[in-house]
Coordinates of C-alpha atoms in Angstrom, one line a residue:
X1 CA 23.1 55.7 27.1
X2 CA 21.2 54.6 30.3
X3 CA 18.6 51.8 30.6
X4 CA 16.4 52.4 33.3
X5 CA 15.9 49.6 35.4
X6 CA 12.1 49.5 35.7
X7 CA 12.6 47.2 32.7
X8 CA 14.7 44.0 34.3
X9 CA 11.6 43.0 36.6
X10 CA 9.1 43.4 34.3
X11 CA 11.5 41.4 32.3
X12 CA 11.6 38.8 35.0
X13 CA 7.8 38.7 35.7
X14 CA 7.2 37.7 31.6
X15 CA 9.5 34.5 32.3
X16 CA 8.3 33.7 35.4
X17 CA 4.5 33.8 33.6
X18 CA 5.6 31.9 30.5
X19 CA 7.5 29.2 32.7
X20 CA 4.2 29.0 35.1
X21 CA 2.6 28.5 32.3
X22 CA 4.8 26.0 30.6
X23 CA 5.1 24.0 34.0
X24 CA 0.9 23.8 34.3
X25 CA 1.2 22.1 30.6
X26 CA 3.9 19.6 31.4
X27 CA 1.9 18.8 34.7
X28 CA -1.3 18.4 33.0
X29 CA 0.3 16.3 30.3
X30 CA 2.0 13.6 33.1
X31 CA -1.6 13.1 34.8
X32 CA -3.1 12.7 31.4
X33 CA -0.2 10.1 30.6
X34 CA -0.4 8.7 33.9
X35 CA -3.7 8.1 34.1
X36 CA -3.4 6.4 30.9
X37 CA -0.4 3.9 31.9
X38 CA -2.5 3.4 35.3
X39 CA -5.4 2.6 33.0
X40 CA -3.4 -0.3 30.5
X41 CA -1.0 -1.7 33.4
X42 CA -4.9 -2.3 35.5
X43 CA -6.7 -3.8 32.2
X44 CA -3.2 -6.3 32.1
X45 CA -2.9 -7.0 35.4
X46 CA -6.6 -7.9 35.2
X47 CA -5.9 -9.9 31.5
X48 CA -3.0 -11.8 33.1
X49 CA -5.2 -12.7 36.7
X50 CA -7.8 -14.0 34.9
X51 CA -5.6 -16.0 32.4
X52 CA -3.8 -17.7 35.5
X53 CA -6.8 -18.3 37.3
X54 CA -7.8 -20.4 33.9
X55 CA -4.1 -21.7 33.4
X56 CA -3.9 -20.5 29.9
X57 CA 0.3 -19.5 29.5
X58 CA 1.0 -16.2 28.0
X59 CA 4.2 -15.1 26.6
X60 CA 5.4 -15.3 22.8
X61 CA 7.2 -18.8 23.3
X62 CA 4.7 -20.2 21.2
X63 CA 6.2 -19.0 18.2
X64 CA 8.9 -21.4 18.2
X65 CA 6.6 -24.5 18.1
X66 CA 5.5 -26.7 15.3
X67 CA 2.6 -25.1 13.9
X68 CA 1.1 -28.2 12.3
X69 CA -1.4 -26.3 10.0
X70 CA -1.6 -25.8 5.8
X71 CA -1.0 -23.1 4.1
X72 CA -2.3 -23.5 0.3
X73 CA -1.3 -20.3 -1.1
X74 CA 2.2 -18.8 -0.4
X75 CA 5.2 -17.5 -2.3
X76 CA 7.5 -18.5 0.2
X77 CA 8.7 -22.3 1.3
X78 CA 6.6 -23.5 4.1
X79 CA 5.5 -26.8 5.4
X80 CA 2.8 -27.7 8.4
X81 CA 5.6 -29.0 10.3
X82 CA 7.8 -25.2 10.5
X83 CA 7.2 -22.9 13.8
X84 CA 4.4 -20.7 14.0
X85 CA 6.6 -17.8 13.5
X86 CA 7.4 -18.9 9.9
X87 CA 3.7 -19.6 9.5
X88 CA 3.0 -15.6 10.1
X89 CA 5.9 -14.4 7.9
X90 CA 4.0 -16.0 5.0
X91 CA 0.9 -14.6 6.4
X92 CA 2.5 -11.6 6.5
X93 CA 3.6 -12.0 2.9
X94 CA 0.1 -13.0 1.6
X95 CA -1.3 -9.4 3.1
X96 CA 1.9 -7.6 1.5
X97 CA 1.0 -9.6 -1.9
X98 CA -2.7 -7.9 -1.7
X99 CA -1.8 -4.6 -0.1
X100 CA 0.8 -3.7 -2.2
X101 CA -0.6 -5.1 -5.7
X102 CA -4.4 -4.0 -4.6
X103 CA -2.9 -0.7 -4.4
X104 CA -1.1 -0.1 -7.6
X105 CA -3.6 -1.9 -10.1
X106 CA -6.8 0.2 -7.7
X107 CA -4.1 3.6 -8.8
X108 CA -4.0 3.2 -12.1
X109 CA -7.9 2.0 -12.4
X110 CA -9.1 5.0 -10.2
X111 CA -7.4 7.1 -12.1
X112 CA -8.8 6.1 -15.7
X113 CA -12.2 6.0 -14.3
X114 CA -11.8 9.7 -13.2
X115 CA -10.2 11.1 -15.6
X116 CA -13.2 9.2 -17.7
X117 CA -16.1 10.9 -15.8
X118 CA -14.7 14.2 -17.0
X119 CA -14.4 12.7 -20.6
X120 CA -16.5 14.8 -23.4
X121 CA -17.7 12.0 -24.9
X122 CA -21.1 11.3 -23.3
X123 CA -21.7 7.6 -23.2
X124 CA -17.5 7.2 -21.5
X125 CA -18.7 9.7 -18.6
X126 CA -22.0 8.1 -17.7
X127 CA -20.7 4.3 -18.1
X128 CA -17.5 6.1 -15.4
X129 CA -20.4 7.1 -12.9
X130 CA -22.1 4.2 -13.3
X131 CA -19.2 2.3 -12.3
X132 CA -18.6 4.5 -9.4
X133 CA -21.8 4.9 -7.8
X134 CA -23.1 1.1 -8.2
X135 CA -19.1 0.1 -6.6
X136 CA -19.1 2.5 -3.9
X137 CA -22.9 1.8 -2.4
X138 CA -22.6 -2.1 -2.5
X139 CA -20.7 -3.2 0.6
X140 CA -17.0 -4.9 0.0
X141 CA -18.4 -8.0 1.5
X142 CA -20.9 -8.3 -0.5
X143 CA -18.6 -7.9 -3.6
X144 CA -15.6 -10.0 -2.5
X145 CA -18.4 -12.8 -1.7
X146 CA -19.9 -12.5 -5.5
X147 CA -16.4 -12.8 -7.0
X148 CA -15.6 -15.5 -5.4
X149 CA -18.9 -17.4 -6.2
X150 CA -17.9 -16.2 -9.5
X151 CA -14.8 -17.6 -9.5
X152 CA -16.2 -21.0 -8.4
X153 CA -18.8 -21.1 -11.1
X154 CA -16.3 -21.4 -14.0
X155 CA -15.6 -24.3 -15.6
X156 CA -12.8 -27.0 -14.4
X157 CA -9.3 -27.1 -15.4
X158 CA -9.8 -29.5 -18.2
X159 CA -12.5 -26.8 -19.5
X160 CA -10.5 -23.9 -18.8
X161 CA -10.6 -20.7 -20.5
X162 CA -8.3 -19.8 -23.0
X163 CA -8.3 -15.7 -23.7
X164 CA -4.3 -15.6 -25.1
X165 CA -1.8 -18.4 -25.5
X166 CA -0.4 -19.2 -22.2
X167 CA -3.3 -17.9 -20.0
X168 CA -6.1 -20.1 -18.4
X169 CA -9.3 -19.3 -16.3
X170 CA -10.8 -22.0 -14.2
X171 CA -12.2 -22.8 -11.0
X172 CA -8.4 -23.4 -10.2
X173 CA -7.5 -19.8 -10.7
X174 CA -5.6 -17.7 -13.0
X175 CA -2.4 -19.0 -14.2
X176 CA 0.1 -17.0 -16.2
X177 CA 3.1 -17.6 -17.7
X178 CA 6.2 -17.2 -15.3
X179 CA 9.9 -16.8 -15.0
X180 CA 11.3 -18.6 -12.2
X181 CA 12.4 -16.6 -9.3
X182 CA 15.9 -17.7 -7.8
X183 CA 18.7 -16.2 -6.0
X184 CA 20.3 -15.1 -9.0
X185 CA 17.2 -13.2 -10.7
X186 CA 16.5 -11.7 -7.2
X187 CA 20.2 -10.0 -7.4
X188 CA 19.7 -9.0 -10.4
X189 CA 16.1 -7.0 -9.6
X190 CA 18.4 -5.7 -6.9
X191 CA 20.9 -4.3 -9.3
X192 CA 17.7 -2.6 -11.4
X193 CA 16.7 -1.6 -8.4
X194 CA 20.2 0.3 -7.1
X195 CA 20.4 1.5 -10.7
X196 CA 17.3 3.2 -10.8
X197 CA 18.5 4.7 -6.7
X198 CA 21.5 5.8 -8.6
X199 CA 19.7 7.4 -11.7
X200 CA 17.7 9.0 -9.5
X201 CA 20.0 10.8 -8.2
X202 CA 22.3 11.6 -11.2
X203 CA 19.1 13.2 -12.5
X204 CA 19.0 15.5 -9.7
X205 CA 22.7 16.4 -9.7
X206 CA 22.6 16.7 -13.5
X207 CA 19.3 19.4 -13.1
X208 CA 21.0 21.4 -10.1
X209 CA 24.2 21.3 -12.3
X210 CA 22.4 22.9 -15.5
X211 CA 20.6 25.4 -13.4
X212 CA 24.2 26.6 -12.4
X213 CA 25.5 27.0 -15.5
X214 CA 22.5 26.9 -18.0
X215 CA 24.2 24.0 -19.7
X216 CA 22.1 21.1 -20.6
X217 CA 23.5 17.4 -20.5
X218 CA 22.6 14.0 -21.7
X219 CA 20.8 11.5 -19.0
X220 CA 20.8 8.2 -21.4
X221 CA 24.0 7.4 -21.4
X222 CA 23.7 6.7 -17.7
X223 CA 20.6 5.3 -17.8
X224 CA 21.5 2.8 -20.3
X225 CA 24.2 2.1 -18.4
X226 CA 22.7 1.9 -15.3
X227 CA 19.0 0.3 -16.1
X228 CA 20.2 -2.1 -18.5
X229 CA 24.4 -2.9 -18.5
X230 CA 24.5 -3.5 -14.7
X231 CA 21.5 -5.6 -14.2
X232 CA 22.9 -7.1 -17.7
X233 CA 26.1 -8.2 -16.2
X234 CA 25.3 -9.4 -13.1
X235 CA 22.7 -11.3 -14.6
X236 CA 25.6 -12.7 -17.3
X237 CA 28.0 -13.1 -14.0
X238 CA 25.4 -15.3 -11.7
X239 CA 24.1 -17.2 -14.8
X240 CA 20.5 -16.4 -13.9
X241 CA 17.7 -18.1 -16.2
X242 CA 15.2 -15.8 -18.0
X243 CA 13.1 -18.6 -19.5
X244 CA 9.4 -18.1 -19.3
X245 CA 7.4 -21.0 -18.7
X246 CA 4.1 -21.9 -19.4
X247 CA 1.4 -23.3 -17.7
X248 CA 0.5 -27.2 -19.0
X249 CA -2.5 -29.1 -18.4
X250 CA -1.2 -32.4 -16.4
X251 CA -4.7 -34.6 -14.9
X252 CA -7.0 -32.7 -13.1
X253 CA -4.1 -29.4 -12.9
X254 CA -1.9 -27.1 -14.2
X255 CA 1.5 -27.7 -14.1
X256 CA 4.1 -24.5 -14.6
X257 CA 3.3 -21.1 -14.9
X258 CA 2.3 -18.7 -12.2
X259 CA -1.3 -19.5 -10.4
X260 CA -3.4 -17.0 -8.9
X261 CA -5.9 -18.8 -6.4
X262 CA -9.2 -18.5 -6.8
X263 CA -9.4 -16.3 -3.3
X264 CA -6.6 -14.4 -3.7
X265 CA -8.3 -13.3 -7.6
X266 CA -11.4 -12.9 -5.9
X267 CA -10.1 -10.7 -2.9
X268 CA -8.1 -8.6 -4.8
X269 CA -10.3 -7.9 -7.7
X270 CA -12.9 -6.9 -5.2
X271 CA -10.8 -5.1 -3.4
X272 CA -9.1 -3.3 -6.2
X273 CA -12.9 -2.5 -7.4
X274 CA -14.1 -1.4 -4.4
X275 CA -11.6 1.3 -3.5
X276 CA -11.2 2.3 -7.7
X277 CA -14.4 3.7 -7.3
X278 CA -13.3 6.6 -4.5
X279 CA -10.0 7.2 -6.3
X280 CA -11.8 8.2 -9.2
X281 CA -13.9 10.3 -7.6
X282 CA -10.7 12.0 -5.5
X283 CA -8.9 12.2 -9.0
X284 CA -11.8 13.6 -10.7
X285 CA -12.4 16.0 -7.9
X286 CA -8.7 16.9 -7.6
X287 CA -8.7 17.7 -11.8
X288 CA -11.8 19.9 -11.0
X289 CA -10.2 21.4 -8.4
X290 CA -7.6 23.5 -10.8
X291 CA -8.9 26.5 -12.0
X292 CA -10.6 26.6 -15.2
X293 CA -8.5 29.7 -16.0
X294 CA -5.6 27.1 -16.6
X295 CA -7.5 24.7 -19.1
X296 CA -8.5 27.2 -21.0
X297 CA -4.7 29.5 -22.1
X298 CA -4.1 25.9 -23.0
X299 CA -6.8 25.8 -25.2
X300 CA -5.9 29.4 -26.4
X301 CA -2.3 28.1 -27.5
X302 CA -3.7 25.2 -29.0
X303 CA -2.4 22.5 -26.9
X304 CA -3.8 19.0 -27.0
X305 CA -6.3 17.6 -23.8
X306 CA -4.2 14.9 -23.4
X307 CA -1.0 16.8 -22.7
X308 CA -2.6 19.8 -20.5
X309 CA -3.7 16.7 -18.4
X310 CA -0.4 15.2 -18.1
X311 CA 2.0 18.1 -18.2
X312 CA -0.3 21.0 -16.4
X313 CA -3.2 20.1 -14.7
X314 CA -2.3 16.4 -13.2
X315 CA 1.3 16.2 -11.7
X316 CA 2.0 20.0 -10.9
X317 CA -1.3 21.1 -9.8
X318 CA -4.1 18.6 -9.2
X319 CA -1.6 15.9 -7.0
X320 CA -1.6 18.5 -4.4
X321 CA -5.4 18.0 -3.9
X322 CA -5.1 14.2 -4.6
X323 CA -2.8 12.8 -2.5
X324 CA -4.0 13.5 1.4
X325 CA -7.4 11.7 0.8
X326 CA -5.6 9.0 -1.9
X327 CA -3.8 7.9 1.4
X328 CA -6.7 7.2 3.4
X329 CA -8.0 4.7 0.7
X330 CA -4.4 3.1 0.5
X331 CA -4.6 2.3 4.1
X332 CA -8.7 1.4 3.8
X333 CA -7.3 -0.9 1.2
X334 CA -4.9 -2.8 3.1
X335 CA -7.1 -2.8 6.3
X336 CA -10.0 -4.3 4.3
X337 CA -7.8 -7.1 3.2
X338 CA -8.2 -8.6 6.4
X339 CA -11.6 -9.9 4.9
X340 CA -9.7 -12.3 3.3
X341 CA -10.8 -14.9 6.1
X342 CA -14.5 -14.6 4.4
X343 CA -12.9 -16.3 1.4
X344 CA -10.6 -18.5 3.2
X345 CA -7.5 -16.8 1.5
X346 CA -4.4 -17.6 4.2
X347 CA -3.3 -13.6 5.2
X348 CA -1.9 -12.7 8.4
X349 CA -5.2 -12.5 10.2
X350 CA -6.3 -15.8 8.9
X351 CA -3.1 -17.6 10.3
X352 CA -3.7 -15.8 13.3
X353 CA -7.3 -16.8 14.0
X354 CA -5.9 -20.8 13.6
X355 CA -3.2 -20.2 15.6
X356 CA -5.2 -18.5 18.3
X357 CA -7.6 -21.5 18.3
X358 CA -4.2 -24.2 18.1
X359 CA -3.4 -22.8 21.2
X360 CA -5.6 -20.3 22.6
X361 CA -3.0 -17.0 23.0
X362 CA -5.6 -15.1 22.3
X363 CA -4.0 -11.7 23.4
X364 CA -0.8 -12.5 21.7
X365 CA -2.4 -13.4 18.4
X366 CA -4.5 -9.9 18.1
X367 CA -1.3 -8.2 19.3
X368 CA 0.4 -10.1 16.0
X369 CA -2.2 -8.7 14.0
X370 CA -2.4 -5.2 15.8
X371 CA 1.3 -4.5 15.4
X372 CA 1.3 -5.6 11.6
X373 CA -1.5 -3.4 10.4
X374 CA -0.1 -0.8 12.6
X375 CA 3.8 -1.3 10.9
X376 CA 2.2 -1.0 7.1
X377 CA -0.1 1.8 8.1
X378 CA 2.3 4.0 9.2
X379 CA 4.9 2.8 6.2
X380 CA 2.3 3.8 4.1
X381 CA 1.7 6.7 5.7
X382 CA 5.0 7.9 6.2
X383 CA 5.8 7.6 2.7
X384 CA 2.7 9.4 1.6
X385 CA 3.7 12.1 3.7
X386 CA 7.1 12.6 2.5
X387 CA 5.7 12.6 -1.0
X388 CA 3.1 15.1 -0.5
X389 CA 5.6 17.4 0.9
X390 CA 8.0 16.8 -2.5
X391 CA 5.1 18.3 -4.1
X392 CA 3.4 20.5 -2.2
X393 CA 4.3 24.5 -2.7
X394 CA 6.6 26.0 -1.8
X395 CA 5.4 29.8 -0.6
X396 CA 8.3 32.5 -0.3

């Protein structure tokens, strides 16, 4: 068999045109970055001529000084005399305490009020829209400044309000009843924790085992064993304390217990609010977004509303819809905590703006704040993202 060799150069010719190609691309791509890096490295030469002309220092070394400011509210040890590198770790911690709590309890609010405007019952669906609408067209501000002037309004600790046993509402805050957290009871979260990593994963070898063999086997030995002995024994080996205390009325405070402060109540309930309103109306638009065809062979086979939501429509189906936009609201959630300064709640921005004024590293301080927003963004983000794809189908 003979190959005629017309075909080698015209062979040749198609590489040559794909590398050209390929080559203009890569050029195009270094100008664009170069101009970019020409563009940054100008604006800091220019940020760094003008801050020596006015002989402000730049550089991070600040961070190891005495910071020499308060910090009311914080979950971590911290006194005015630390570094101002242990002052942004709590600050840090503050926005991780409103991020991460906002988003859950905003979740599983959004998701009641959506699955609430579809309700049949008449009155539940209009008080849902109600909700949403009024939420969604008054700005955050607005509502993070009313809860707050709500939250000053009530009476004083001596006058607090008493809902349950153990629970008070004042001017002070919230306080709760609490455990108190120590090294030991943090080791033995951790072993839940691992436990729960490990179930996890026994699930999944115990499913891919049973659809080998079609043999079905028992998951609650091992999670008994893993969700409640080992966190059970390490708990019994460290001698942790699982006492709860609660809150006593000492003077003019509370003594005990866990206190929410008035701004951090205020800013989260606003925020959780706020953003509960667009997840409901992602949830109630992702539900919509399954075809009706499905609700109604589970009506033909008699199945109950509240199971064709949880087993058919909602995880399998309607999360594919839900979860790209429910994303953006996580991260809208914990960028808009950063109002917390309207308040005077202590977050990472708030720390920032005194230390900027302390000691006028102006650049440094937004950089701070830049880089954190930018590091729980893309966390959030990136675990989104690997979630969505978990559930997303599969075509074949």
């Amino acid at each position: 068999m003979t190959t005629s060799t017309s075909e080698f150069p015209r062979r040749r010719r198609m590489r040559l045109r794909l590398n050209r190609q390929q080559i203009n691309g890569l050029v195009w791509q270094i100008v664009v970055v170069a101009i970019a890096v020409a563009i940054v490295g100008w604006l800091w030469s220019n940020a760094l001529h003008n801050l020596s002309v006015r002989r402000i220092s730049t550089g991070f070394a600040f961070l190891g000084r005495e910071a020499g400011m308060p910090i009311a509210d914080s979950w971590l040890a911290y006194s005015p005399r630390d570094p101002y590198v242990r002052a942004f770790i709590v600050g840090i911690v503050n926005t991780l305490r409103v991020a991460v709590i906002g988003i859950v309890l905003a979740t599983v609010l959004g998701t009641l009020i959506g699955i609430a405007r579809l309700s049949s019952n008449w009155l539940l669906s209009r008080l849902a829209a109600v909700y949403v609408e009024v939420l969604r067209d008054v700005p955050l501000l607005l509502q993070l400044l009313f809860w707050y002037v709500l939250m000053q309004g009530l009476p004083a600790a001596r006058a607090a309000w008493k809902p349950i046993e153990g629970v008070f509402l004042s001017n002070r805050g919230l306080v709760l009843p609490a455990i108190p957290i120590e090294e030991a009871n943090l080791w033995v979260i951790a072993a839940a924790a691992a436990g729960l990593g490990a179930l996890y994963l026994l699930r999944r070898q115990l499913v891919a085992r049973q659809m080998a063999d079609g043999k079905a086997r028992p998951l609650w030995p091992s999670a008994l064993a893993l969700l409640v002995g080992l966190p059970a024994l390490v708990s019994f080996g460290l001698g942790a304390s699982w006492t709860i205390t609660l809150p006593e009325l000492r003077g003019f405070n509370f003594v005990g217990g866990l206190t929410l402060a008035p701004e951090y109540f205020a800013l989260l309930i606003a925020l959780v609010t706020y953003t509960s309103a667009f997840i409901a109306e992602i949830v109630r638009s992702g539900i919509q977004a399954v075809p009706r065809g499905q609700w109604d062979a589970a009506n033909a086979l008699g199945l109950r509303r509240s199971f064709v939501l949880r087993r058919i429509v909602l995880p399998p189906q309607a999360l594919r819809v839900i979860i790209p936009p429910m994303t953006s609201q996580y991260l809208n959630l914990t960028k808009n905590s950063s109002l917390a300064v309207a308040v005077g709640y202590q977050d990472v921005v708030s720390i920032a703006n005194t230390t900027l004024n302390q000691t006028g590293q102006a650049i440094e301080a937004i950089a701070l704040i830049m880089a954190v927003f930018l590091t729980i963004s893309l966390g959030i983000s990136l675990f989104m993202n690997w979630y969505n794809a978990r559930i997303a189908l599969v075509e074949r």
